[in-house]
GROMACS .gro file of C-alpha atoms in nm:
model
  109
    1UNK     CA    1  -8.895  -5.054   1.279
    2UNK     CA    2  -8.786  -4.814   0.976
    3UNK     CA    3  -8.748  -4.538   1.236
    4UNK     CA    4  -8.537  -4.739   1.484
    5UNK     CA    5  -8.285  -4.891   1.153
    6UNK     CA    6  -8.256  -4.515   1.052
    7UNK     CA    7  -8.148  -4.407   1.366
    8UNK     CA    8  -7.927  -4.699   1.426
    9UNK     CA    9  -7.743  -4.613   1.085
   10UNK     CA   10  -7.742  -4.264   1.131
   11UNK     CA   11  -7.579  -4.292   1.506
   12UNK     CA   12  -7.329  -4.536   1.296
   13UNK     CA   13  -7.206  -4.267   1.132
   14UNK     CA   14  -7.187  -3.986   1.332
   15UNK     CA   15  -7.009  -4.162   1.635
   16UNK     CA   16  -6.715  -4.244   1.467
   17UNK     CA   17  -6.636  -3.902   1.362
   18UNK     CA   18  -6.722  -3.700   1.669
   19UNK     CA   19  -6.472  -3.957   1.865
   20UNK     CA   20  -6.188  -3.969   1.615
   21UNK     CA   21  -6.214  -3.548   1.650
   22UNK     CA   22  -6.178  -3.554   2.045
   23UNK     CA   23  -5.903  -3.835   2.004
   24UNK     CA   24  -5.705  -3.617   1.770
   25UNK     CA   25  -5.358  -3.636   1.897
   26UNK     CA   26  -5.269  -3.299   1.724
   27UNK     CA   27  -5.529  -3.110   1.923
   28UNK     CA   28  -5.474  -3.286   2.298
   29UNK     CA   29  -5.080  -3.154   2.133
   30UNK     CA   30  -5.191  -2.792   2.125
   31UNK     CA   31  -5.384  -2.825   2.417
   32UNK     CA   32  -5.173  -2.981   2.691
   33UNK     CA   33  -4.827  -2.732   2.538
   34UNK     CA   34  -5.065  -2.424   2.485
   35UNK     CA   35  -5.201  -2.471   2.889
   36UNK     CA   36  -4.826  -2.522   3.015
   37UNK     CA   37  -4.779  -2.193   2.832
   38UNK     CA   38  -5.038  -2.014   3.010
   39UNK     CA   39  -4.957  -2.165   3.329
   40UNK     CA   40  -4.600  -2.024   3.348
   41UNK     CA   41  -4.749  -1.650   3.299
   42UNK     CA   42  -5.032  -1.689   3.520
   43UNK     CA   43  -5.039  -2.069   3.762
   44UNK     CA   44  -5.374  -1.972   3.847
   45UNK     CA   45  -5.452  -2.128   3.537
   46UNK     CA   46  -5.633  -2.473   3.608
   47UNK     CA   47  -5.753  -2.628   3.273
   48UNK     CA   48  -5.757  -2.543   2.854
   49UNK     CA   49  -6.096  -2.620   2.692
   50UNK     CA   50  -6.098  -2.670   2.315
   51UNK     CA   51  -6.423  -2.596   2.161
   52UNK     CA   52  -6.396  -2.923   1.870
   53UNK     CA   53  -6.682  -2.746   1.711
   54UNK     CA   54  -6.464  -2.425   1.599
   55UNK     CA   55  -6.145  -2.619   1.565
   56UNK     CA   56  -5.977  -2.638   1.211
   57UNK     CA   57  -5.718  -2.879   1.153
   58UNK     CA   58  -5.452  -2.767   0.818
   59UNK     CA   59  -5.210  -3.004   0.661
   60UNK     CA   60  -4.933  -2.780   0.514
   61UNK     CA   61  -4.638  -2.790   0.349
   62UNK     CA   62  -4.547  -2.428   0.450
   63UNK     CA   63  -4.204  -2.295   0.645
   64UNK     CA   64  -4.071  -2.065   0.846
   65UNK     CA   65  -3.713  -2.020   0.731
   66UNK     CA   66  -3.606  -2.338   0.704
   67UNK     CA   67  -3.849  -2.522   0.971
   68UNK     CA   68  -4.151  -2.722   0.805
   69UNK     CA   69  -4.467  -2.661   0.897
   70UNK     CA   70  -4.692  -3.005   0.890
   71UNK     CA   71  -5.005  -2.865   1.058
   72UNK     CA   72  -5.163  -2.550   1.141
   73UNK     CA   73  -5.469  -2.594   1.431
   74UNK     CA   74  -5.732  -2.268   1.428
   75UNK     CA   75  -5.993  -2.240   1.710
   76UNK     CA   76  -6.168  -2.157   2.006
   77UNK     CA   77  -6.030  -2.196   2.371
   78UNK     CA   78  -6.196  -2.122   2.744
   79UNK     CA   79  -5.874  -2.082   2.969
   80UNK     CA   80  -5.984  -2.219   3.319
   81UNK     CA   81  -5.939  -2.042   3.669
   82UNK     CA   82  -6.037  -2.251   3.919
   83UNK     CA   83  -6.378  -2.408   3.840
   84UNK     CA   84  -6.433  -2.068   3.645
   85UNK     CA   85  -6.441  -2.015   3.250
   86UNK     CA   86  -6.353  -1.738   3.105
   87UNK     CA   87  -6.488  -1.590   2.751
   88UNK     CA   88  -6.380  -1.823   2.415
   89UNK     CA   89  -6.017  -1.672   2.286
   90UNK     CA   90  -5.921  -1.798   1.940
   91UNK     CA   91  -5.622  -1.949   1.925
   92UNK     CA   92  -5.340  -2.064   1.664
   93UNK     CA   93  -5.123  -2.427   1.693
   94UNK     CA   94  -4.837  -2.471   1.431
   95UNK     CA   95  -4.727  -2.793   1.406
   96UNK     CA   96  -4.405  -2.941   1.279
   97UNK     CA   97  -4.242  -3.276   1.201
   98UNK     CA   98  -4.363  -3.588   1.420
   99UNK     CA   99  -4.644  -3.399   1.571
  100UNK     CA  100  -4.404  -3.155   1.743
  101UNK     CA  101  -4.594  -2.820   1.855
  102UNK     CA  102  -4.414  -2.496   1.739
  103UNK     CA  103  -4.624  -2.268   1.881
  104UNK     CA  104  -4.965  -2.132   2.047
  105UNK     CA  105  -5.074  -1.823   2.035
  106UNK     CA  106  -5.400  -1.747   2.175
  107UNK     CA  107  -5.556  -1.437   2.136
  108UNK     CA  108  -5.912  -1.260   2.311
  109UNK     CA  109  -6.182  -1.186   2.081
   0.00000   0.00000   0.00000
């Protein structure tokens, strides 16, 4: 019975946080502007994957010239061709006021 409380109240925990980091709305941000991106350089493009594992998520007060920086997303990305995945490429998300996305940048290893 210990065995089946501990696991209970350590699933508790752990569910909560794994689903509020795939609900982010400043990652699914980054993801759906950075794949629009890479769709109008290559429309072969079918899908973004964001590895939530690598991903970093940076409240800043930072600027470039005079536009605020709020957030600044780090991480890993598998661009989709088809039903295909290519390697991880790290990519870069600045985010500004109410959530707006700045820029991507991704980048190959």
């Amino acid at each position: 019975m210990k065995k089946l409380y501990f696991a209970t109240a350590l699933l508790s925990l752990l569910a909560p946080a794994a689903y509020a980091q795939a609900a982010d709305p400043v990652i699914d941000a980054c993801k759906s502007t950075g794949l629009i991106a890479l769709q109008q350089k290559s429309p072969d493009i079918t899908d973004l994957t964001i590895d939530l594992e690598s991903v970093a998520v940076s409240a800043t007060t930072a600027k470039i010239e005079d536009v605020p920086l709020k957030t600044v997303v780090l991480g890993e990305s598998y661009v989709v061709r088809g039903t295909k995945s290519g390697k991880p490429d790290r990519f870069v998300c600045l985010v500004g006021d109410k959530g707006k996305v700045l820029l991507t940048f991704f980048t190959s290893k």
